[in-house]
PDB file of C-alpha atoms in Angstrom:
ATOM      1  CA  UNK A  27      41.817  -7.295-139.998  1.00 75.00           C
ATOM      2  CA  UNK A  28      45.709  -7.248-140.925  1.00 79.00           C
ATOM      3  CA  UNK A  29      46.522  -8.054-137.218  1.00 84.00           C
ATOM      4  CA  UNK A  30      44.072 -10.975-136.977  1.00 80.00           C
ATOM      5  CA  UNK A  31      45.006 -12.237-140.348  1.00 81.00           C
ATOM      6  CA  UNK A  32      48.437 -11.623-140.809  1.00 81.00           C
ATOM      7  CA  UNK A  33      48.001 -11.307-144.460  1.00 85.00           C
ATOM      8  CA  UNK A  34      50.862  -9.382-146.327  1.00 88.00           C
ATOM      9  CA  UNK A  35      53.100  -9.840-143.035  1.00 92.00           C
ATOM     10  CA  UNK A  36      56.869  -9.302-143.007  1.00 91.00           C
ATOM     11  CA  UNK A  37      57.348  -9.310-139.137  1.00 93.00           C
ATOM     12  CA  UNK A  38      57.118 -12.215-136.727  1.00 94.00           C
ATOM     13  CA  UNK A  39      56.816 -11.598-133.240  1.00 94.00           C
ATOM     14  CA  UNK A  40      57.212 -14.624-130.786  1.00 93.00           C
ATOM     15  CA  UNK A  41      56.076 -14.830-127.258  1.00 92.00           C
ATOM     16  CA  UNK A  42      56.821 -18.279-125.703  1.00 89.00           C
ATOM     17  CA  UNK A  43      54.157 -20.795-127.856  1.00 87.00           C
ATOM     18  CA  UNK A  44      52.372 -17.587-129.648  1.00 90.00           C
ATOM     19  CA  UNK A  45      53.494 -16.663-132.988  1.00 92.00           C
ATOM     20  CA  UNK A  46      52.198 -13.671-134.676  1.00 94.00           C
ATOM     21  CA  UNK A  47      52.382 -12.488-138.217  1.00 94.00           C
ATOM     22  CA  UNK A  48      53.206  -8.396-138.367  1.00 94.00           C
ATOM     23  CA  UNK A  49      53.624  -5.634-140.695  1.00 93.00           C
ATOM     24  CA  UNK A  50      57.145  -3.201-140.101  1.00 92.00           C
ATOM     25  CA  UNK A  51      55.028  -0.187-141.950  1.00 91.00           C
ATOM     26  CA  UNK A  52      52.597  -0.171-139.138  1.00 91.00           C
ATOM     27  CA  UNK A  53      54.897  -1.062-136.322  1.00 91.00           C
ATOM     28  CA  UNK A  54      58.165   0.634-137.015  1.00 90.00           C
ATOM     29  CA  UNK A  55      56.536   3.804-138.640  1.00 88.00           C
ATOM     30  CA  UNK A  56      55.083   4.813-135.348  1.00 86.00           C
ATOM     31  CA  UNK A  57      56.573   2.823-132.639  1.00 90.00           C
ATOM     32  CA  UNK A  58      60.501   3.630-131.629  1.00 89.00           C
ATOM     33  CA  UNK A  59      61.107   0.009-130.009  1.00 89.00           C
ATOM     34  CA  UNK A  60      60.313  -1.823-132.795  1.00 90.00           C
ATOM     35  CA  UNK A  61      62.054   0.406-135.147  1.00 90.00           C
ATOM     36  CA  UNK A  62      65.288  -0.028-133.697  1.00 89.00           C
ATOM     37  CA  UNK A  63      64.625  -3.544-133.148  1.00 88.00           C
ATOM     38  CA  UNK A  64      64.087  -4.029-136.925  1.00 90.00           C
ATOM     39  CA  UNK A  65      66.237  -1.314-138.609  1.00 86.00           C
ATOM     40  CA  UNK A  66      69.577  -1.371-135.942  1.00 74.00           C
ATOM     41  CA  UNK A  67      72.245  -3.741-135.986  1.00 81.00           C
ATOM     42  CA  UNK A  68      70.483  -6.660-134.285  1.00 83.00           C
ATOM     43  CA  UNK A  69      70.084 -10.499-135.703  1.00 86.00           C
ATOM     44  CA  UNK A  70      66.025  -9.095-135.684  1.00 85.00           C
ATOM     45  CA  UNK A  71      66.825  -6.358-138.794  1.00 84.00           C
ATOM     46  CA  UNK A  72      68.106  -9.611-140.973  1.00 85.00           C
ATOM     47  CA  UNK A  73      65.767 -12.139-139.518  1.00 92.00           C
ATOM     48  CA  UNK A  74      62.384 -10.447-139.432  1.00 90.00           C
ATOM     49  CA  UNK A  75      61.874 -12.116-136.311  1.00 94.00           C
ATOM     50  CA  UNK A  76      61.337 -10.834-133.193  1.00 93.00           C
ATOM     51  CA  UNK A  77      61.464 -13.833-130.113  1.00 93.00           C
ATOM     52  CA  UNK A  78      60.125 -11.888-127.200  1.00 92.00           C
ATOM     53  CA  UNK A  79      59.938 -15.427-125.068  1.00 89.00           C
ATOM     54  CA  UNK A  80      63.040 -14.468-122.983  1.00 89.00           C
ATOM     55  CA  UNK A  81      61.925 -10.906-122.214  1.00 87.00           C
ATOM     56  CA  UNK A  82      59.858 -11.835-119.177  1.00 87.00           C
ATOM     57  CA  UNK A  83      56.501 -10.537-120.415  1.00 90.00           C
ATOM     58  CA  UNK A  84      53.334 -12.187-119.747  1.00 92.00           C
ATOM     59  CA  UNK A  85      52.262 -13.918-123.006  1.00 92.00           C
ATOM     60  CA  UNK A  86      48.910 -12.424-122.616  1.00 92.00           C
ATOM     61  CA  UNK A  87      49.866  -8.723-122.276  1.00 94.00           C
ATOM     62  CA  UNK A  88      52.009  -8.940-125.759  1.00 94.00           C
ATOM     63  CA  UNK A  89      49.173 -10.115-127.281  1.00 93.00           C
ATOM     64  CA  UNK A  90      47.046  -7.372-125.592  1.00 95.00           C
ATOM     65  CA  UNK A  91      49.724  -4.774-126.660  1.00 95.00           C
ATOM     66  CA  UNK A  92      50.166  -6.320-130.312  1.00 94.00           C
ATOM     67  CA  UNK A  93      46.345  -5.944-130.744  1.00 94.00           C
ATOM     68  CA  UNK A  94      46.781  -2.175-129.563  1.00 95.00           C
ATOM     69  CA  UNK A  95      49.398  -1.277-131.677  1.00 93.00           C
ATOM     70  CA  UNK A  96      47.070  -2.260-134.774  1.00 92.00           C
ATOM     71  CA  UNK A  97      43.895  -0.734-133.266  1.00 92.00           C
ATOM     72  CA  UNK A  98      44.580   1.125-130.639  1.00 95.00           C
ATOM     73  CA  UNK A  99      42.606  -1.086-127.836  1.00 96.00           C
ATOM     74  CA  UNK A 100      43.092  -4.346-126.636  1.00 96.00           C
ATOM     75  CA  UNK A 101      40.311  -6.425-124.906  1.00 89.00           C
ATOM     76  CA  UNK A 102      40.259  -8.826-121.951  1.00 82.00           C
ATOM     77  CA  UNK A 103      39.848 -11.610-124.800  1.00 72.00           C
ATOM     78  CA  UNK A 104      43.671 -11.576-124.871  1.00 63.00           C
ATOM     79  CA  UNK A 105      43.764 -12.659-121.172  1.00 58.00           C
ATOM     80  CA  UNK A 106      42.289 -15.938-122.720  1.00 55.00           C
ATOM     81  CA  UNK A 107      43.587 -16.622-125.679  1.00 54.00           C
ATOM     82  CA  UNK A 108      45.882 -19.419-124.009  1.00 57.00           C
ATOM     83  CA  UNK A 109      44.571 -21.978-123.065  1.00 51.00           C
ATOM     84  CA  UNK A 110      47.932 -23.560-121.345  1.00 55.00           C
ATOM     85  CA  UNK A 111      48.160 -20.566-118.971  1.00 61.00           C
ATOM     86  CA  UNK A 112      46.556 -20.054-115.675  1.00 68.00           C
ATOM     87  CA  UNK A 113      43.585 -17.757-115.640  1.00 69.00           C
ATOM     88  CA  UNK A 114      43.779 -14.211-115.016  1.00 80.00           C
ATOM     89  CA  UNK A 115      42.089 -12.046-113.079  1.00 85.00           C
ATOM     90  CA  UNK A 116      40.929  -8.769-115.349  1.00 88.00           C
ATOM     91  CA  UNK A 117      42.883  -6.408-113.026  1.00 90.00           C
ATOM     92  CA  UNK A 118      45.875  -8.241-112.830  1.00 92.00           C
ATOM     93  CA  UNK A 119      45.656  -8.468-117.069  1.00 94.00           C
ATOM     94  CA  UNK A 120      45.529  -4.665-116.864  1.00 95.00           C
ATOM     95  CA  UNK A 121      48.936  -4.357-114.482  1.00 96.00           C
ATOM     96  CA  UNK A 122      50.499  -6.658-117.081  1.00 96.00           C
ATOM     97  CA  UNK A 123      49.800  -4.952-119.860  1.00 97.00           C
ATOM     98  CA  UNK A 124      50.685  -1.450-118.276  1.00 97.00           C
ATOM     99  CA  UNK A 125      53.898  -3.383-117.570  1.00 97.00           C
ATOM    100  CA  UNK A 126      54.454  -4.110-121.387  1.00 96.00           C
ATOM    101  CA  UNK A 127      53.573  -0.581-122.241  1.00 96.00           C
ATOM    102  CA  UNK A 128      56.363   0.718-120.014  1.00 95.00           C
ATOM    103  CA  UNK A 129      59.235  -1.845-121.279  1.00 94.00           C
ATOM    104  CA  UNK A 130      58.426  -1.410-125.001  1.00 93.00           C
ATOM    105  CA  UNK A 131      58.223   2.638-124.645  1.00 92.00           C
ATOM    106  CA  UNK A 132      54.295   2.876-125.398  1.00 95.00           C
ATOM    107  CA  UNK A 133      52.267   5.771-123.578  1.00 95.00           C
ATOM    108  CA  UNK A 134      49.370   5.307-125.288  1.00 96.00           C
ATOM    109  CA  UNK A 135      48.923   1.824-124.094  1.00 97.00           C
ATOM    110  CA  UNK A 136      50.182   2.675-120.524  1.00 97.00           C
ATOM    111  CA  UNK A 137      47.341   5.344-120.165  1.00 98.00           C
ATOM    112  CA  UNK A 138      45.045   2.565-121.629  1.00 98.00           C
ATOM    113  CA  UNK A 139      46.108  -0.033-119.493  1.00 97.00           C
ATOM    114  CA  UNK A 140      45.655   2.320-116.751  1.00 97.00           C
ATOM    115  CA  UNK A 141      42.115   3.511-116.995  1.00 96.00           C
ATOM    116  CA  UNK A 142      41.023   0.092-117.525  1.00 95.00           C
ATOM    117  CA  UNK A 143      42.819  -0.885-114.413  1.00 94.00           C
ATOM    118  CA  UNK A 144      41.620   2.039-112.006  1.00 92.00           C
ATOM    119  CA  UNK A 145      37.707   1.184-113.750  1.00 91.00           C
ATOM    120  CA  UNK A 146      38.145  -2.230-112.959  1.00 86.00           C
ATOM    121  CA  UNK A 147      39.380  -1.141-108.998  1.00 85.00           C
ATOM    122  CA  UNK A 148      36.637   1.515-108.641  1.00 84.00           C
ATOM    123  CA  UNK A 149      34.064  -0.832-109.764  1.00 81.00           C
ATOM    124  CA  UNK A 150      35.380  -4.187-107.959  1.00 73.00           C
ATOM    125  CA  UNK A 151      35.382  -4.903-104.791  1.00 70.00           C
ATOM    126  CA  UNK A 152      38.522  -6.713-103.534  1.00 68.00           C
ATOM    127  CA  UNK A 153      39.312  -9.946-102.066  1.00 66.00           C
ATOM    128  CA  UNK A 154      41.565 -10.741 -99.680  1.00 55.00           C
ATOM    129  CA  UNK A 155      43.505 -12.709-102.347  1.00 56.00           C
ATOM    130  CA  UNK A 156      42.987 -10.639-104.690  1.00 79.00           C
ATOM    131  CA  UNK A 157      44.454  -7.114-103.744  1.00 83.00           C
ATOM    132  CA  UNK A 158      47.560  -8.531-102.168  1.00 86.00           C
ATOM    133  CA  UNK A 159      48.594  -9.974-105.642  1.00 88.00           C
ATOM    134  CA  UNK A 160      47.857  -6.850-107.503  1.00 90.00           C
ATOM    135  CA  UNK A 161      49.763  -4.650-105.269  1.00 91.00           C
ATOM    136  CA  UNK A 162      52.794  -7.152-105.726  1.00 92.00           C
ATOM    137  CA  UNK A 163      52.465  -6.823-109.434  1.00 93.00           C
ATOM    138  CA  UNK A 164      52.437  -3.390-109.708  1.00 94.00           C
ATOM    139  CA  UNK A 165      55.483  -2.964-107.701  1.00 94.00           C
ATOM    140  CA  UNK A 166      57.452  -5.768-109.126  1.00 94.00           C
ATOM    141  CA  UNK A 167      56.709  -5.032-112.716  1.00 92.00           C
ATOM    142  CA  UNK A 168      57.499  -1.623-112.751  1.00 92.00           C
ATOM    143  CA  UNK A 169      60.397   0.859-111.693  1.00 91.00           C
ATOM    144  CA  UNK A 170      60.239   2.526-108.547  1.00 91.00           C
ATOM    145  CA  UNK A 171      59.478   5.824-110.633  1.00 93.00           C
ATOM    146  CA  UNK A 172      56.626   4.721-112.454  1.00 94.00           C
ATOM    147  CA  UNK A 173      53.546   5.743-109.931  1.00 93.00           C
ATOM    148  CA  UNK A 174      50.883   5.625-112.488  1.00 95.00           C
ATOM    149  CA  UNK A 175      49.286   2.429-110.923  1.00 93.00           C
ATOM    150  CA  UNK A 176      51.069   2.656-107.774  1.00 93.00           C
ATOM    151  CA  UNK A 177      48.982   6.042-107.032  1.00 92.00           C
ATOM    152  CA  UNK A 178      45.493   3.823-107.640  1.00 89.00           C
ATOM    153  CA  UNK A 179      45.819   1.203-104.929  1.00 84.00           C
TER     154      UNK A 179
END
């Protein structure tokens, strides 16, 4: 409720035309990343806002990992929420996330992100279109020594 709400909030994240409404005790208490981000010598600590729109993240994956950090799962709902943005395919939405997971130091969502993605590959079959694109995502969204995903297709 506090993450769709935003009631009591003292946080805002921004992610290109998404603004979200936060809570530090529930981010910073068990997240490194955004404890730094909001306790460390940054503009962020005096501000209380965090712009993410620079960082080259999908939109759609922060919101997917914003929703996980308050519940612990995120849903393909978050691949939709925009309506400006192109439409994404449900194991694409997983790379990105896993993506998100890895820059912002989050395991949990990583080993989400990735059993949603290898469901979504052992229960889908491929087109021509589609698996090309993946595979490209994958590799250009995460280091050479993150095989997680890389290991699935």
């Amino acid at each position: 409720r506090l993450f769709a709400s935003g009631e009591y909030s003292d946080l805002t994240v921004i992610c290109e035309n998404q603004e979200y409404k936060l809570h530090k005790n529930i981010l910073c208490v068990q997240y490194d990343w955004f404890k730094k981000a909001c306790d460390g010598d940054f503009k962020e600590s005096e501000t209380n806002v965090i712009d993410l729109t620079k960082e080259d993240v999908d939109p759609r994956a922060v919101r997917a990992m914003l929703q996980y950090l308050y519940t612990r799962n995120y849903d393909t709902q978050c691949a939709t929420t925009d309506v400006t943005a192109e439409p994404i395919e449900p194991a694409m939405f997983h790379v990105l996330v896993f993506a998100v997971g890895e820059k912002y130091l989050l395991p949990g969502l990583k080993a989400l992100a990735k059993d949603k993605f290898e469901n979504i590959v052992s229960s889908t079959s491929w087109t021509e279109y589609d698996f090309p694109a993946v595979v490209t995502a994958i590799y250009d969204t995460t280091p050479a020594s993150v095989k997680d995903l890389r290991t699935i297709v």
